[in-house]
Amino acid sequence: MATAGTVSSGPTSSSGSTGNRKMASSEGVGSSSSSQTIKKTIGHRGLDPTGETTYKKTTSSALKGAIQLGITHTVGSLSHKPERDVLMQDFEVVESIFFPSEGSNLTPAHHYSDFRFKTYAPIAFRYFREMFGIRPDDYLYSLCNEELIELSNSGASGSLFYVSSDDEFIIKTVQHKEAEFLQKLLPGYFMNLNQNKRTLLPKFYGLYCVQAGGKNIRIAVMNNLLPCAVRMHLKYDMKGSTYKRRASAKEREKEVPTFKDLDFIQDLPDGLLLDPDNYNALSKTIQRDCLLLQSFKIMDYSMLVGIHNLEQAARERAGEEATGAADQKRPAPPQGQKSLYCTAIEAIQGNAHGTRALDTEDQMGGIPARTAKGERMLVYIGIIDILQSYRFAKKIEHSWKALVHDGDTVSVHRPGFYADRFQKFMCNTVFKKIPRKHFWCYSVVFVSPEHYPRSPPISDLGLVTTSPSVR
Amino acid sequence: MATAGTVSSGPTSSSGSTGNRKMASSEGVGSSSSSQTIKKTIGHRGLDPTGETTYKKTTSSALKGAIQLGITHTVGSLSHKPERDVLMQDFEVVESIFFPSEGSNLTPAHHYSDFRFKTYAPIAFRYFREMFGIRPDDYLYSLCNEELIELSNSGASGSLFYVSSDDEFIIKTVQHKEAEFLQKLLPGYFMNLNQNKRTLLPKFYGLYCVQAGGKNIRIAVMNNLLPCAVRMHLKYDMKGSTYKRRASAKEREKEVPTFKDLDFIQDLPDGLLLDPDNYNALSKTIQRDCLLLQSFKIMDYSMLVGIHNLEQAARERAGEEATGAADQKRPAPPQGQKSLYCTAIEAIQGNAHGTRALDTEDQMGGIPARTAKGERMLVYIGIIDILQSYRFAKKIEHSWKALVHDGDTVSVHRPGFYADRFQKFMCNTVFKKIPRKHFWCYSVVFVSPEHYPRSPPISDLGLVTTSPSVR
């Protein structure tokens, strides 16, 4: 269940006394020249003799340089192409440009080895970025004008993660099959985006490939789910399964470990209580997202849940103010692309296009929730790991073993069963509806989701064919 | 160039002294029991010994009955299925139900032979109808509760046409390959509808198949471009070609013939003059529609243009009032689904969803235009015949012959060339922009199209590769 690696959506707050930006820097790029024990060769990720991270033998610094040169070129050349509607065949286009180190009439000279940069479906991703409210200039600036920060918490998947300096974008290396699968997914992704604007699926902003030294390094640019400006006091990666879904001892040693389903049930047996409108909007969104995932036979995805505890944050601030560390502790959220932050609350409210009238300063894009004990929380969520389905074949053997041990709770099952169980777990166990009058009254959250009729329970759609004997 | 048949979008006003409804009836269903010389066996369309129209040997009355039973069933059963997002695989679904004449527990008894009714992509077409603002009840009522009126003006294509009694819907028999092609087109059609709401493409509301006596009769339900409530004084079917693009002598004998490109150039050498906003909106719409058609390698489509001359209509009304025939002459437009009428003006203004704030009673959904002589017109337009591309292969020989005679003006050419020429003809020859101050001032048309940036000239898109030598 190698999911920890893909949970690193944002620098985690492992360093309590420094600002997040600094923290991320010290964990990421900084660490590559030190010899932290956390790093080791996993999959394509390794270390070179100087201690720098490598991916398929390309050093992280060369990869970052190539990514920045490549994206600068592709976004620039796209801006000269007239805007037009996306067509079916646009999903299959791959553009390619060669970057010799000595430069060419199209590309600048650079200090790395020659490489080739490929852009998948440029017109389609331009449309997606536009739909997500990302202006080309901002995209370019965030990714190419500032240092990309390598995340050390890359986990067991063997992927390499970068976050943009402004904390907006995550760059993740993806395997050949994942990239292929994303390309296949694009028409369905387009359809989902046009019908289900309140989606919790990853926001895919771009898919590229750096070809260097005979190797292909494919990367996806995605949204950063957990903004570093908000300290996550708890973090969960949940699939709706209970089989082996507990964070490892090693994970628990981290300052903010990524916990799993069983940990959640233990920590928050009464779940996270939501205002009825937010609960309904969230349930509907999960349902619609799951239907899409199921239709593409996708499984094994997770819900990433980051929880900011407002009471605890207040206590921490009080403590920091006493010690004078407050300013450093909570950096102001970057301005500029501010709207991109409000993933969670905007996603379920359906105003993902930059307007966020319903979000208050206090909510910082999180969904307001409380625990049974009355603690006030802000919740940040998103569905992650949707490209790994192809791994299923390899896991069959394992899943059969698991089946023997633990009937209905194996992580790997048929897509319909998986979607149904995921949805039930999120909407019955993780999130619960409480009457508005019982909600925190000093922060009235007025949400008026469109009462959209398009969402029956997944199991009613004739797509789920779970066999009762297994359940 | 057998296009006349598909031009019969609405009963044409061939009978001056009766109401349109009555006229349509006397031309259509009524005529089937008489022995008008206009009817003969063309393609699958024929006559039985009693003089009734047949299609693949099924009588028109049996076909109409089967269509009404089938649509009643499919729309009814769809209403029990929960609304949900359209998925990629929905485009490929075919639902099938058997209608034995003695009835079954799912279907009523009927007086025709046993038949099977197939519905293509029911969920996708439900979405399209919803996008077009058609409520299921209205769809059902218009098509199934009132008599379907057979159009006699079916022309040379061998297709059979019906119009719903309320003049909203056209039912057209389509060939196997046309139905197949429409299915293939659906994902692109979905994408176009979501990006280019101001489309002039046919509105496809449904695709069905009646299987009877071992034959498959496929039908498409579409919008009726030319409302019968508005008398068309002129009608053109234009492709942007000049080769053989003149109405035949036989066509000219009709009261309202369907003229062609060369006739237009002769009749209206200065074109139809549009207000700048309407002109720009129309050009952009044509451009975007052509891009989609080109991307599907579709050619040989036409622009159907119906022209209502306001001055002439006023003269006619005056004459009729004098003779007391006025009430019969211009039936009040049906209420109820009123918004569907405003095809032309709504299409280019982009508010095809039933709001028509910008349309006045006087415009009746037409685009206001005037001639160089200052005559005020209302123009009704739409792109038709987009499913016949497959015929291209058969026409190669002919087109080569044509090429020799008439270099750059053959109707059948490569899709990019076709689209480019079509667009140029519409935007340079048929429609022209005049400054607003020169427009008719007593009917101020305030149009504020979104200034949508997605539409460069088609030839700039890298999709058109017309060779200069041919042009």
Coordinates of N, CA and C in Angstrom, one line a residue, chain B residues 32 89 128 134 146 161 178 189 223 229 338-339 381 391 443:
Chain B
S32 N -50.5 11.7 -48.8 CA -50.2 10.3 -49.0 C -51.3 9.4 -49.5
Q89 N -18.6 6.4 -21.7 CA -19.2 5.2 -22.3 C -20.7 5.4 -22.6
F128 N -28.1 16.4 -23.7 CA -28.2 17.4 -24.8 C -29.6 18.1 -24.8
I134 N -34.9 21.6 -23.4 CA -36.1 20.9 -23.7 C -36.5 20.0 -22.5
E146 N -49.4 14.3 -30.2 CA -50.1 14.9 -31.4 C -49.6 14.2 -32.6
F161 N -39.3 12.7 -43.9 CA -39.3 13.8 -42.9 C -40.6 13.9 -42.2
E178 N -25.0 7.1 -41.5 CA -25.2 8.4 -40.9 C -25.4 8.3 -39.4
Y189 N -19.3 16.5 -30.2 CA -20.6 17.3 -30.1 C -20.8 17.8 -28.7
N223 N -34.0 19.9 -34.3 CA -34.7 21.1 -34.2 C -35.3 21.5 -35.6
A229 N -44.6 29.6 -38.2 CA -45.3 30.8 -37.8 C -44.8 32.0 -38.5
K338 N -42.1 28.1 -26.6 CA -41.7 29.3 -27.3 C -40.2 29.5 -27.4
S339 N -39.5 29.3 -26.3 CA -38.0 29.6 -26.4 C -37.3 28.9 -27.4
I381 N -31.2 30.9 -39.7 CA -30.2 30.1 -40.3 C -29.8 28.9 -39.4
R391 N -20.5 9.9 -47.7 CA -20.7 9.8 -49.2 C -19.5 10.2 -50.0
S443 N -35.9 50.0 -34.7 CA -35.9 48.7 -34.0 C -34.5 48.5 -33.5

